[in-house]
mmCIF file of C-alpha atoms in Angstrom:
data_model
loop_
_atom_site.group_PDB
_atom_site.id
_atom_site.type_symbol
_atom_site.label_atom_id
_atom_site.label_comp_id
_atom_site.label_asym_id
_atom_site.label_seq_id
_atom_site.Cartn_x
_atom_site.Cartn_y
_atom_site.Cartn_z
ATOM 1 C CA MET A 671 -4.732 -25.047 0.461
ATOM 2 C CA SER A 672 -1.378 -23.315 0.150
ATOM 3 C CA ASP A 673 1.304 -22.596 2.779
ATOM 4 C CA ARG A 674 2.613 -19.832 0.534
ATOM 5 C CA LEU A 675 -0.209 -17.379 0.012
ATOM 6 C CA ALA A 676 0.055 -13.643 -0.673
ATOM 7 C CA VAL A 677 -2.747 -11.118 -0.068
ATOM 8 C CA VAL A 678 -2.815 -7.702 -1.850
ATOM 9 C CA THR A 679 -5.452 -5.076 -1.168
ATOM 10 C CA GLY A 680 -5.915 -2.338 -3.725
ATOM 11 C CA ALA A 681 -4.853 -4.910 -6.305
ATOM 12 C CA GLY A 682 -6.885 -3.099 -9.031
ATOM 13 C CA GLY A 683 -4.654 -0.050 -8.857
ATOM 14 C CA ASN A 684 -1.233 0.398 -10.649
ATOM 15 C CA ILE A 685 0.879 -0.163 -7.516
ATOM 16 C CA GLY A 686 -1.280 -2.879 -6.042
ATOM 17 C CA ALA A 687 -1.284 -4.767 -9.292
ATOM 18 C CA ALA A 688 2.437 -4.485 -9.627
ATOM 19 C CA CYS A 689 2.829 -5.885 -6.195
ATOM 20 C CA ALA A 690 0.502 -8.826 -6.946
ATOM 21 C CA ARG A 691 2.520 -9.657 -10.048
ATOM 22 C CA LEU A 692 5.851 -9.521 -8.176
ATOM 23 C CA LEU A 693 4.624 -11.631 -5.236
ATOM 24 C CA ARG A 694 4.109 -14.553 -7.489
ATOM 25 C CA ARG A 695 7.770 -15.170 -6.945
ATOM 26 C CA VAL A 696 7.325 -15.817 -3.193
ATOM 27 C CA ALA A 697 3.762 -17.221 -3.182
ATOM 28 C CA ASP A 698 1.950 -20.020 -4.949
ATOM 29 C CA VAL A 699 -1.422 -18.167 -4.768
ATOM 30 C CA VAL A 700 -2.075 -14.421 -4.741
ATOM 31 C CA LEU A 701 -5.389 -13.190 -3.380
ATOM 32 C CA CYS A 702 -6.191 -9.893 -5.038
ATOM 33 C CA VAL A 703 -8.633 -7.606 -3.299
ATOM 34 C CA ASP A 704 -10.290 -4.440 -4.577
ATOM 35 C CA ARG A 705 -13.562 -2.640 -4.495
ATOM 36 C CA ASP A 706 -13.522 -2.274 -8.340
ATOM 37 C CA GLU A 707 -14.496 -5.709 -9.695
ATOM 38 C CA GLU A 708 -13.446 -4.972 -13.322
ATOM 39 C CA ARG A 709 -9.966 -3.739 -12.382
ATOM 40 C CA VAL A 710 -9.174 -6.436 -9.905
ATOM 41 C CA ALA A 711 -10.350 -9.100 -12.512
ATOM 42 C CA ALA A 712 -7.747 -7.719 -14.915
ATOM 43 C CA THR A 713 -5.023 -8.119 -12.304
ATOM 44 C CA VAL A 714 -6.064 -11.715 -11.579
ATOM 45 C CA SER A 715 -6.274 -12.496 -15.261
ATOM 46 C CA ALA A 716 -2.629 -11.464 -15.633
ATOM 47 C CA LEU A 717 -1.624 -13.857 -12.812
ATOM 48 C CA GLY A 718 -3.104 -16.856 -14.460
ATOM 49 C CA ARG A 719 -3.655 -19.936 -12.254
ATOM 50 C CA GLN A 720 -1.984 -18.186 -9.316
ATOM 51 C CA GLY A 721 -4.617 -15.430 -9.073
ATOM 52 C CA ARG A 722 -7.649 -15.359 -6.852
ATOM 53 C CA MET A 723 -10.146 -12.480 -6.541
ATOM 54 C CA LEU A 724 -12.108 -10.871 -3.776
ATOM 55 C CA VAL A 725 -14.322 -7.780 -4.193
ATOM 56 C CA ALA A 726 -14.257 -5.811 -0.940
ATOM 57 C CA ASP A 727 -14.349 -2.187 0.037
ATOM 58 C CA ALA A 728 -11.888 -0.773 2.629
ATOM 59 C CA THR A 729 -14.658 1.519 3.965
ATOM 60 C CA ASP A 730 -16.686 -1.563 4.987
ATOM 61 C CA ALA A 731 -16.596 -2.287 8.764
ATOM 62 C CA HIS A 732 -16.119 -6.020 7.835
ATOM 63 C CA PHE A 733 -13.256 -5.439 5.359
ATOM 64 C CA GLY A 734 -10.684 -7.328 7.493
ATOM 65 C CA THR A 735 -13.035 -10.151 8.408
ATOM 66 C CA ALA A 736 -14.104 -10.770 4.839
ATOM 67 C CA ILE A 737 -10.478 -10.941 3.713
ATOM 68 C CA ALA A 738 -9.577 -13.324 6.627
ATOM 69 C CA ARG A 739 -12.390 -15.599 5.682
ATOM 70 C CA SER A 740 -11.275 -15.888 2.132
ATOM 71 C CA THR A 741 -7.645 -16.292 3.160
ATOM 72 C CA ALA A 742 -8.613 -19.175 5.529
ATOM 73 C CA LEU A 743 -10.008 -21.062 2.572
ATOM 74 C CA LEU A 744 -6.865 -20.604 0.529
ATOM 75 C CA GLY A 745 -4.063 -21.175 3.026
ATOM 76 C CA ARG A 746 -1.639 -19.216 5.212
ATOM 77 C CA ALA A 747 -0.272 -15.895 4.115
ATOM 78 C CA VAL A 748 3.442 -15.366 3.919
ATOM 79 C CA ALA A 749 3.090 -11.810 2.516
ATOM 80 C CA VAL A 750 0.305 -9.232 2.896
ATOM 81 C CA VAL A 751 0.239 -5.766 1.266
ATOM 82 C CA HIS A 752 -2.220 -2.952 2.013
ATOM 83 C CA ALA A 753 -2.199 -0.571 -1.000
ATOM 84 C CA VAL A 754 -5.330 1.518 -0.389
ATOM 85 C CA ALA A 755 -5.568 5.297 0.226
ATOM 86 C CA HIS A 756 -8.054 8.113 -0.233
ATOM 87 C CA GLU A 757 -6.475 11.419 -1.515
ATOM 88 C CA ASP A 758 -8.592 14.579 -1.623
ATOM 89 C CA HIS A 759 -6.914 17.752 -3.077
ATOM 90 C CA ARG A 760 -8.482 20.758 -1.480
ATOM 91 C CA SER A 761 -7.560 23.378 1.135
ATOM 92 C CA ALA A 762 -8.141 22.737 4.837
ATOM 93 C CA ASP A 763 -10.823 25.459 4.844
ATOM 94 C CA GLU A 764 -12.855 23.451 2.303
ATOM 95 C CA LEU A 765 -12.044 19.871 3.491
ATOM 96 C CA ALA A 766 -15.184 18.006 4.582
ATOM 97 C CA LEU A 767 -14.964 15.892 7.717
ATOM 98 C CA SER A 768 -16.320 12.915 5.781
ATOM 99 C CA SER A 769 -13.301 13.054 3.449
ATOM 100 C CA LEU A 770 -10.941 13.123 6.403
ATOM 101 C CA ARG A 771 -12.768 10.190 7.937
ATOM 102 C CA GLN A 772 -12.520 8.283 4.669
ATOM 103 C CA SER A 773 -8.758 8.815 4.491
ATOM 104 C CA LEU A 774 -8.327 7.521 7.928
ATOM 105 C CA THR A 775 -10.807 4.649 7.360
ATOM 106 C CA VAL A 776 -9.304 3.182 4.244
ATOM 107 C CA GLY A 777 -5.703 3.821 5.323
ATOM 108 C CA PRO A 778 -4.665 3.119 8.981
ATOM 109 C CA VAL A 779 -7.998 1.783 10.153
ATOM 110 C CA ALA A 780 -8.458 -0.760 7.313
ATOM 111 C CA ALA A 781 -4.738 -1.775 7.372
ATOM 112 C CA PHE A 782 -5.077 -2.548 11.157
ATOM 113 C CA ALA A 783 -8.326 -4.410 10.725
ATOM 114 C CA LEU A 784 -6.833 -6.505 7.914
ATOM 115 C CA PHE A 785 -3.602 -7.358 9.708
ATOM 116 C CA GLN A 786 -5.335 -7.969 13.047
ATOM 117 C CA GLN A 787 -7.981 -10.264 11.576
ATOM 118 C CA LEU A 788 -5.464 -12.327 9.609
ATOM 119 C CA LYS A 789 -3.351 -12.763 12.798
ATOM 120 C CA VAL A 790 -6.113 -13.631 15.283
ATOM 121 C CA THR A 791 -7.652 -16.137 12.881
ATOM 122 C CA GLY A 792 -4.359 -17.957 12.375
ATOM 123 C CA CYS A 793 -4.060 -16.990 8.729
ATOM 124 C CA LEU A 794 -0.559 -15.749 8.932
ATOM 125 C CA ALA A 795 2.504 -18.058 8.453
ATOM 126 C CA ARG A 796 5.418 -17.939 10.900
ATOM 127 C CA GLY A 797 7.625 -15.100 9.648
ATOM 128 C CA ALA A 798 4.881 -13.457 7.616
ATOM 129 C CA ALA A 799 5.717 -10.093 6.129
ATOM 130 C CA LEU A 800 3.036 -7.371 6.293
ATOM 131 C CA THR A 801 3.644 -4.225 4.245
ATOM 132 C CA VAL A 802 1.727 -1.003 3.791
ATOM 133 C CA ILE A 803 2.146 1.379 0.926
ATOM 134 C CA GLY A 804 2.824 4.548 2.848
ATOM 135 C CA SER A 805 3.789 7.997 1.668
ATOM 136 C CA LEU A 806 6.255 10.883 2.048
ATOM 137 C CA HIS A 807 3.216 12.719 3.318
ATOM 138 C CA ALA A 808 3.544 10.893 6.646
ATOM 139 C CA ARG A 809 6.380 13.244 7.602
ATOM 140 C CA LEU A 810 6.053 16.163 5.088
ATOM 141 C CA PRO A 811 2.907 18.248 5.635
ATOM 142 C CA PHE A 812 2.174 19.063 2.015
ATOM 143 C CA PRO A 813 -0.644 21.695 1.731
ATOM 144 C CA GLY A 814 -4.011 20.891 0.242
ATOM 145 C CA VAL A 815 -4.056 17.252 1.264
ATOM 146 C CA LEU A 816 -4.656 17.310 5.093
ATOM 147 C CA GLY A 817 -6.542 14.024 5.212
ATOM 148 C CA TYR A 818 -3.945 12.185 3.170
ATOM 149 C CA ASN A 819 -1.153 13.541 5.388
ATOM 150 C CA ALA A 820 -2.914 12.709 8.601
ATOM 151 C CA ALA A 821 -3.835 9.159 7.422
ATOM 152 C CA HIS A 822 -0.334 8.332 6.388
ATOM 153 C CA ALA A 823 1.147 9.668 9.660
ATOM 154 C CA ALA A 824 -1.333 7.461 11.504
ATOM 155 C CA LEU A 825 -0.493 4.488 9.223
ATOM 156 C CA GLY A 826 3.198 4.856 10.131
ATOM 157 C CA GLN A 827 2.297 4.408 13.842
ATOM 158 C CA VAL A 828 0.171 1.395 13.078
ATOM 159 C CA VAL A 829 3.241 -0.125 11.392
ATOM 160 C CA LYS A 830 5.677 0.638 14.185
ATOM 161 C CA THR A 831 3.319 -0.469 16.970
ATOM 162 C CA LEU A 832 2.408 -3.839 15.369
ATOM 163 C CA ALA A 833 6.053 -4.407 14.546
ATOM 164 C CA HIS A 834 6.796 -3.958 18.208
ATOM 165 C CA GLU A 835 3.892 -6.042 19.606
ATOM 166 C CA TRP A 836 4.031 -8.892 17.057
ATOM 167 C CA ALA A 837 7.865 -9.341 16.952
ATOM 168 C CA GLY A 838 7.718 -12.236 19.400
ATOM 169 C CA ASP A 839 5.364 -14.060 16.967
ATOM 170 C CA GLY A 840 7.790 -13.701 14.130
ATOM 171 C CA VAL A 841 5.519 -11.365 12.153
ATOM 172 C CA ARG A 842 7.285 -8.451 10.446
ATOM 173 C CA VAL A 843 5.562 -5.192 9.677
ATOM 174 C CA ASN A 844 6.983 -2.482 7.432
ATOM 175 C CA ALA A 845 6.108 0.319 5.058
ATOM 176 C CA VAL A 846 7.225 1.325 1.636
ATOM 177 C CA ALA A 847 7.015 5.133 1.054
ATOM 178 C CA PRO A 848 6.945 5.905 -2.701
ATOM 179 C CA GLY A 849 7.841 9.251 -4.085
ATOM 180 C CA TRP A 850 6.046 10.667 -7.093
ATOM 181 C CA ILE A 851 4.899 7.597 -9.087
ATOM 182 C CA ARG A 852 3.283 7.913 -12.498
ATOM 183 C CA THR A 853 0.074 6.051 -12.176
ATOM 184 C CA GLY A 854 -3.271 6.295 -13.950
ATOM 185 C CA GLY A 855 -4.672 8.339 -11.025
ATOM 186 C CA GLU A 856 -1.921 10.998 -11.412
ATOM 187 C CA VAL A 857 -2.680 11.174 -15.173
ATOM 188 C CA VAL A 858 -6.320 11.792 -14.330
ATOM 189 C CA LEU A 859 -5.507 14.331 -11.689
ATOM 190 C CA TYR A 860 -2.815 16.401 -13.546
ATOM 191 C CA GLY A 861 -2.911 15.406 -17.209
ATOM 192 C CA GLU A 862 -0.152 13.927 -19.393
ATOM 193 C CA GLU A 863 1.290 17.312 -20.452
ATOM 194 C CA ARG A 864 1.661 18.720 -16.909
ATOM 195 C CA LEU A 865 3.274 15.446 -15.745
ATOM 196 C CA ASP A 866 5.770 15.588 -18.536
ATOM 197 C CA GLN A 867 6.761 19.066 -17.469
ATOM 198 C CA ALA A 868 6.948 18.127 -13.810
ATOM 199 C CA ALA A 869 9.198 15.134 -14.499
ATOM 200 C CA ALA A 870 12.058 17.411 -15.570
ATOM 201 C CA GLY A 871 12.092 19.029 -12.107
ATOM 202 C CA LEU A 872 12.506 15.771 -10.185
ATOM 203 C CA PRO A 873 15.958 14.677 -9.009
ATOM 204 C CA PHE A 874 16.164 11.764 -11.394
ATOM 205 C CA ARG A 875 14.417 13.757 -14.165
ATOM 206 C CA ARG A 876 11.636 11.106 -14.175
ATOM 207 C CA PHE A 877 8.802 9.652 -12.150
ATOM 208 C CA GLY A 878 9.116 6.340 -10.383
ATOM 209 C CA THR A 879 7.161 3.417 -11.654
ATOM 210 C CA PRO A 880 4.754 0.986 -9.928
ATOM 211 C CA GLU A 881 7.188 -1.789 -10.602
ATOM 212 C CA GLU A 882 9.906 -0.011 -8.634
ATOM 213 C CA VAL A 883 7.536 0.291 -5.669
ATOM 214 C CA ALA A 884 6.694 -3.404 -6.047
ATOM 215 C CA ASP A 885 10.449 -4.295 -6.071
ATOM 216 C CA ALA A 886 10.742 -2.764 -2.610
ATOM 217 C CA VAL A 887 7.736 -4.680 -1.354
ATOM 218 C CA GLY A 888 9.227 -7.824 -2.785
ATOM 219 C CA PHE A 889 12.417 -7.238 -0.878
ATOM 220 C CA LEU A 890 10.647 -6.657 2.447
ATOM 221 C CA SER A 891 8.548 -9.768 1.787
ATOM 222 C CA SER A 892 11.635 -11.914 1.129
ATOM 223 C CA ASP A 893 14.017 -13.924 3.350
ATOM 224 C CA ALA A 894 16.613 -11.288 2.576
ATOM 225 C CA ALA A 895 14.650 -8.917 4.900
ATOM 226 C CA ALA A 896 14.075 -11.475 7.621
ATOM 227 C CA TYR A 897 15.519 -9.147 10.297
ATOM 228 C CA ILE A 898 13.690 -5.955 9.128
ATOM 229 C CA SER A 899 10.588 -4.834 10.941
ATOM 230 C CA GLY A 900 9.133 -1.501 11.984
ATOM 231 C CA SER A 901 10.899 0.217 9.089
ATOM 232 C CA THR A 902 10.001 2.486 6.278
ATOM 233 C CA LEU A 903 11.748 1.904 2.929
ATOM 234 C CA THR A 904 11.658 5.117 0.960
ATOM 235 C CA VAL A 905 11.485 4.736 -2.846
ATOM 236 C CA ASP A 906 11.487 8.263 -4.060
ATOM 237 C CA GLY A 907 14.497 8.927 -6.297
ATOM 238 C CA ALA A 908 15.909 11.393 -3.685
ATOM 239 C CA LEU A 909 12.785 13.516 -3.808
ATOM 240 C CA SER A 910 12.359 14.020 -0.053
ATOM 241 C CA VAL A 911 16.008 14.846 0.637
ATOM 242 C CA SER A 912 16.036 17.365 -2.352
ATOM 243 C CA MET A 913 13.512 19.450 -0.407
ATOM 244 C CA ALA A 914 16.044 20.396 2.209
ATOM 245 C CA ARG A 915 16.851 23.882 0.772
ATOM 246 C CA LEU A 916 17.641 27.179 2.529
ATOM 247 C CA PRO A 917 15.296 30.071 1.767
#
């Protein structure tokens, strides 16, 4: 049993894996959760003796309960990160309701279920830091991704409400909102050549990295952020502010 446990969902993805690696600094054990057994196993392997694995799907109604049960066997969590989202690129005319439901289910619903179950089962340490990987889409209605936009807007309200309600228990709840991060998923979606061309148009002339997102999560999970809750830390290389242009 460890009094310094970290839990990371979506740990098989680029950002989730980077968060798991970084949280080794604040935790003795890191429980890595993902629906893809092969990918999460790779993350756990990189953590060595600090890594533990749980295969669980955020669409499952028992997602939060399953993670809480595994956490209870390992210790009390000082840091928890939810890094799961569903992004479907298509016009609103063509968007299936099932896709919208999936975005909401794996995002705000799963995050709430995870955080709630960890709290009510006594799996959170005093001063635990709960962080979601949010998005600029929460406040910028990009076209062609209605489900993703809606899910992240709702996720932001989950963060703010829990931060409000749980402040008296010493639990902190925050979000990290990345800009355009070059991940494996982006490469599959757009291709290497198109991403290389797009990078030149970004304010910093480059994409962000998963490690830079993880650094923000690490800060919010540290004692240096002990008085920060209900906030969103934007890590976007000035992308969002660069969109403020007159027609």
